[in-house]
Every structure is written in C-alpha cells, then in structure tokens.
CSV table of N, CA, C and O and ligand atoms in Angstrom, one decimal:
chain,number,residue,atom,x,y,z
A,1,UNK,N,87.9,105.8,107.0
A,1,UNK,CA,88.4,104.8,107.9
A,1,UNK,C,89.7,104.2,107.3
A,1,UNK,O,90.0,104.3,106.1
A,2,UNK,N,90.4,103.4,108.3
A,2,UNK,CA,91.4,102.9,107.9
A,2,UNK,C,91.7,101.6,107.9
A,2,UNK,O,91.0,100.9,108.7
A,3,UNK,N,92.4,100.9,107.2
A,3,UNK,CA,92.3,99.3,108.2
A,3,UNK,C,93.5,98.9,108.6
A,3,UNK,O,94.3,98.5,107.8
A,4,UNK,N,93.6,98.9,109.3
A,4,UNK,CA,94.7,98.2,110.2
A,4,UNK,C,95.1,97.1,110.1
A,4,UNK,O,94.2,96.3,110.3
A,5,UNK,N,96.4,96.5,110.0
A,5,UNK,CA,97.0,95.6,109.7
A,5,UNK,C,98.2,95.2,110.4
A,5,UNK,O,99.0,96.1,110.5
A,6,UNK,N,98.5,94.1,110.8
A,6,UNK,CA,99.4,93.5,111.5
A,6,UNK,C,100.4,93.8,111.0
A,6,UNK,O,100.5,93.5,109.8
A,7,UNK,N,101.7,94.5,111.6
A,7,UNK,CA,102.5,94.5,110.7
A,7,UNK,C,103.7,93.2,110.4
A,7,UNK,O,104.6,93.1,109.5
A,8,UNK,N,103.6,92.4,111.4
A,8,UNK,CA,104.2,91.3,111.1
A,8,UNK,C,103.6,90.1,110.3
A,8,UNK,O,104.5,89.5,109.9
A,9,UNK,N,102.6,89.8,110.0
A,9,UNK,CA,101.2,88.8,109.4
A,9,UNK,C,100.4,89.6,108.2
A,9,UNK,O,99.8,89.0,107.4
A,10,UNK,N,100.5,90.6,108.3
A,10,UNK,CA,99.7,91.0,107.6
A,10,UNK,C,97.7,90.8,107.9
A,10,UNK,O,96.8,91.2,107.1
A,11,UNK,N,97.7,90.3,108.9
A,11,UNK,CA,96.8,90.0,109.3
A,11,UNK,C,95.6,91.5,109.5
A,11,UNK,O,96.0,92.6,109.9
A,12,UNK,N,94.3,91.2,109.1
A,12,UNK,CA,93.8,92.5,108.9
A,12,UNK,C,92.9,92.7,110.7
A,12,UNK,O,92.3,91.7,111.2
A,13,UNK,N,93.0,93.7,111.2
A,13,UNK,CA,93.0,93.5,112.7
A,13,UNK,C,91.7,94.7,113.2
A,13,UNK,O,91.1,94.6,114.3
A,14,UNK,N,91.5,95.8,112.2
A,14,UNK,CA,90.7,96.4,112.5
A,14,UNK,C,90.7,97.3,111.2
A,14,UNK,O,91.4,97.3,110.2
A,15,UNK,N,89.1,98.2,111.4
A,15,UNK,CA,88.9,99.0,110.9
A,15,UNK,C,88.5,100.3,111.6
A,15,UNK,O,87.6,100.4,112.4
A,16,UNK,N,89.5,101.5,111.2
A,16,UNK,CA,88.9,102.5,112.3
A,16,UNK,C,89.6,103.7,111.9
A,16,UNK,O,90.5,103.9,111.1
A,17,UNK,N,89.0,104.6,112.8
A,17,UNK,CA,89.2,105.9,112.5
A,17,UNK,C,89.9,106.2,113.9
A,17,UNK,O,89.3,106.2,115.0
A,18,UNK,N,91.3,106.3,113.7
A,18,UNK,CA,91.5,107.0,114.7
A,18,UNK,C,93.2,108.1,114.5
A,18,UNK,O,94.0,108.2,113.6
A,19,UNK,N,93.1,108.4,115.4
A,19,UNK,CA,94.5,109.3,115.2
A,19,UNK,C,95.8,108.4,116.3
A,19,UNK,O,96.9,108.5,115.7
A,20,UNK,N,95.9,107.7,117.4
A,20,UNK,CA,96.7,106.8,117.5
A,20,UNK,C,95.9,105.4,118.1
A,20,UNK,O,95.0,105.4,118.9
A,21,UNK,N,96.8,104.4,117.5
A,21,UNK,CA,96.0,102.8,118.2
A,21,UNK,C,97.0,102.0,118.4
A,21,UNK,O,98.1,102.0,117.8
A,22,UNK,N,96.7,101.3,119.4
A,22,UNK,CA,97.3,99.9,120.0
A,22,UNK,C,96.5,98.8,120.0
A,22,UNK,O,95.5,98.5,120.6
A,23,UNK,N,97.2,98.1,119.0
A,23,UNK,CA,96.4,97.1,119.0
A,23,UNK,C,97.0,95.6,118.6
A,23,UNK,O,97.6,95.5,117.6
A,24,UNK,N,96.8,94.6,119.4
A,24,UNK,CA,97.5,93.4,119.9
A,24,UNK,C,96.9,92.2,118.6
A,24,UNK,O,95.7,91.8,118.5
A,25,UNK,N,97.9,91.6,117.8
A,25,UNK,CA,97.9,91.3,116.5
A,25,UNK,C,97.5,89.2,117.3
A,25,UNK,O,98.3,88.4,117.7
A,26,UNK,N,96.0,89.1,117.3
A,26,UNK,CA,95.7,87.8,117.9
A,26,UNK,C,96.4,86.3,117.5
A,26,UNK,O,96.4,85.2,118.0
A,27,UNK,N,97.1,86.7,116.2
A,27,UNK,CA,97.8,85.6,115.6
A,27,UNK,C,98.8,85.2,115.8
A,27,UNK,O,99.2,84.0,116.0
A,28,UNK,N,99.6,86.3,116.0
A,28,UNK,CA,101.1,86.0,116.1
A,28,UNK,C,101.6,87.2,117.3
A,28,UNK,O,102.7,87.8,117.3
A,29,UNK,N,100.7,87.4,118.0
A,29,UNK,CA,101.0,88.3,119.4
A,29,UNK,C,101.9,90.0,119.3
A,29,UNK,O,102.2,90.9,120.1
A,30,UNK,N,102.0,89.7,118.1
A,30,UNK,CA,102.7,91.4,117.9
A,30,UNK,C,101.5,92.6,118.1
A,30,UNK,O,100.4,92.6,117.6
A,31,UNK,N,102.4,93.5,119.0
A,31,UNK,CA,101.7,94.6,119.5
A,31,UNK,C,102.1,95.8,118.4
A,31,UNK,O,103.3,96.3,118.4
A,32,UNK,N,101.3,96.3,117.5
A,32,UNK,CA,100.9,97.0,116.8
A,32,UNK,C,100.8,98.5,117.4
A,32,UNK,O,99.8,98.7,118.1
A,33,UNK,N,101.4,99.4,117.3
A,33,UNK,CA,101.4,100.9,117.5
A,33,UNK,C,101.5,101.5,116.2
A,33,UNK,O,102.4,101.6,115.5
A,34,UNK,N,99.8,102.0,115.9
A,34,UNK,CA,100.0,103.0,114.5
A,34,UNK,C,99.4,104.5,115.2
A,34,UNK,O,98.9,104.8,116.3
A,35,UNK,N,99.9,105.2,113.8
A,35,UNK,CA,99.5,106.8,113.9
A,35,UNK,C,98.7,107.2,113.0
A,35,UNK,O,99.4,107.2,112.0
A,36,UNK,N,97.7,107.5,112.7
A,36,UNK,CA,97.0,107.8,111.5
A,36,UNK,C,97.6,108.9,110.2
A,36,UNK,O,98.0,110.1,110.4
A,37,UNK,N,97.5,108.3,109.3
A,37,UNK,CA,98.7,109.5,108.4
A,37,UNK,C,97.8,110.5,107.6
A,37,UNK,O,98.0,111.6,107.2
A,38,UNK,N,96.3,109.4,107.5
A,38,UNK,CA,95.4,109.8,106.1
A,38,UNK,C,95.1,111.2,106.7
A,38,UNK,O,95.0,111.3,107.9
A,39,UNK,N,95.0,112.5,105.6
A,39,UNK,CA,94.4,113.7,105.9
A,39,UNK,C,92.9,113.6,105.9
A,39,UNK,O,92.3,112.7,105.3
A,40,UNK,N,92.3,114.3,106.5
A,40,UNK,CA,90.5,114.2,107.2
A,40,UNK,C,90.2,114.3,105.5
A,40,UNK,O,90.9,114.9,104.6
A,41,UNK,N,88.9,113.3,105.3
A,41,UNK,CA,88.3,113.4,104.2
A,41,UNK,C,87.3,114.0,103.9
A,41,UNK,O,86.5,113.9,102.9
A,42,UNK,N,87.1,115.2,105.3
A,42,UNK,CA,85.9,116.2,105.4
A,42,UNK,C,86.1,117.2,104.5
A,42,UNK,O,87.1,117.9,104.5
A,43,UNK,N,84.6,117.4,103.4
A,43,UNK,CA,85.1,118.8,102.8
A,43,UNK,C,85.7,119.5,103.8
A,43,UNK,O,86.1,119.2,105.0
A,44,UNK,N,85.7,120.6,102.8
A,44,UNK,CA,85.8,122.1,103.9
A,44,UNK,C,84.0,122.9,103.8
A,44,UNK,O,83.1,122.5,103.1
A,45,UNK,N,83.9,123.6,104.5
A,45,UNK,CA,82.8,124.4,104.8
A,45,UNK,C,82.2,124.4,103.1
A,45,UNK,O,81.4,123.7,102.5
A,46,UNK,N,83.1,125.5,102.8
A,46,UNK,CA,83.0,126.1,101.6
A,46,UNK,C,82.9,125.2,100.4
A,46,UNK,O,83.6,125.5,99.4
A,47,UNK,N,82.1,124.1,100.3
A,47,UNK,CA,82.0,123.4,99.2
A,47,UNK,C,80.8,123.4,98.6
A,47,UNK,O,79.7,123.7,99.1
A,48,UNK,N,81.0,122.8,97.1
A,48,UNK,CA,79.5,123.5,96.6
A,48,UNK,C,78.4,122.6,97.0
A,48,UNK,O,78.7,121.4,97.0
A,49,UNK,N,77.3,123.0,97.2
A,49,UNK,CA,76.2,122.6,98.0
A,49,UNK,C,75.2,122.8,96.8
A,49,UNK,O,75.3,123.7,96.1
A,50,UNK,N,74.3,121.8,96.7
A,50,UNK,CA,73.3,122.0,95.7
A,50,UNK,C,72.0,122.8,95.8
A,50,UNK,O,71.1,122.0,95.7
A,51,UNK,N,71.6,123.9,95.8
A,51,UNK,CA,70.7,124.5,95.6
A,51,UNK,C,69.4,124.2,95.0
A,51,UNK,O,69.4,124.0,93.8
A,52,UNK,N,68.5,124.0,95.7
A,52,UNK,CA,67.4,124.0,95.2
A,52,UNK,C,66.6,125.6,95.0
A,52,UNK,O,66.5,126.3,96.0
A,53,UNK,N,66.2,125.9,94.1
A,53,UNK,CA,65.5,126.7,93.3
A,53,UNK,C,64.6,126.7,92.8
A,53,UNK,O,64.5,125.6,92.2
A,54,UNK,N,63.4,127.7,92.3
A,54,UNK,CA,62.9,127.2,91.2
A,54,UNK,C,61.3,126.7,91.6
A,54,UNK,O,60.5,126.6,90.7
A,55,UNK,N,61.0,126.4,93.1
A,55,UNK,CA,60.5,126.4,93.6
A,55,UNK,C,59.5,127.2,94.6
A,55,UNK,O,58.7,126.8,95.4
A,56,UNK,N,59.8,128.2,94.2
A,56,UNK,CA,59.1,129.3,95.1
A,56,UNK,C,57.2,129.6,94.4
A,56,UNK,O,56.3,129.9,95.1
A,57,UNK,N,57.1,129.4,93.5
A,57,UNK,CA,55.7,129.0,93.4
A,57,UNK,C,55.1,127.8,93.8
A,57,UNK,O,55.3,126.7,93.3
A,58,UNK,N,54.6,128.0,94.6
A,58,UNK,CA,54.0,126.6,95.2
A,58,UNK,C,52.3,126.3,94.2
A,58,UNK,O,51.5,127.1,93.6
A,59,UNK,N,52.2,125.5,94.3
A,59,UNK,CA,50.8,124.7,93.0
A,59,UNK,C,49.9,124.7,94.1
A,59,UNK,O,48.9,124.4,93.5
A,60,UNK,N,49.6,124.8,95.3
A,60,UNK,CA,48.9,124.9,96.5
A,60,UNK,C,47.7,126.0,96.7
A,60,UNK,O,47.8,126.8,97.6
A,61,UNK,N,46.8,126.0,95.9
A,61,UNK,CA,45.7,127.3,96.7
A,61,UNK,C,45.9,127.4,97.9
A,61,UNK,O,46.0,126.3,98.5
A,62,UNK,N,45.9,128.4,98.6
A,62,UNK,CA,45.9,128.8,99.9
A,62,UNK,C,44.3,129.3,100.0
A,62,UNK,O,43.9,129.9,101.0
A,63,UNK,N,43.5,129.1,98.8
A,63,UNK,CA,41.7,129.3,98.7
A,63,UNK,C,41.1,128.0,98.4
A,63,UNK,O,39.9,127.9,98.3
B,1,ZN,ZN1,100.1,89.3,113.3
C-alpha cells in the first residue's frame, strides 16, 4: 500500500492501493491526482515455497 499525501501540506490523506486516485486534500482544498508508481510486491509464481516432508510415516495405528 501506499500513502498518499497532500502535495501542497503534506498532509497524510490516505492509505491505499491503487493504480490511479483523486483525492481532495480536506485542509487546504487541493485536489490531489496520483498514479501509482510502486511495482506489484507479489512474488512471482515461481518462488520458493516451503516443503514439508518427512512426514509420510504417520505414528497412527490404523489397528
Ligand atoms: Zn493539503
């Protein structure tokens, strides 16, 4: 997420995820147009995933 900030005040005005926002700065009335710049913080598919193992004997009689 991002936070958004007034760019006239500096005033902090939101927190959010988005790709474009409008949003009206309550302090000092400036209309705020951002673009999101940050690249997605999603791995990729292909990341290492922890394995569990090691487990395939179970301690369980099934008698
Ligand atoms: Zn402001």
């Amino acid at each position: 997420m991002i936070e958004v900030r007034c760019g006239d005040c500096g005033r902090l005005l939101a927190r959010a995820s988005f790709s474009r926002i409008e949003i009206k700065c309550p302090r000092c009335k400036t209309l705020n147009s951002l673009r999101a710049i940050e690249p997605p913080t999603q791995a990729p598919a292909s990341a290492n995933v922890e394995v569990n193992h090691g487990q395939a004997n179970t301690s369980m009689d099934g008698r």
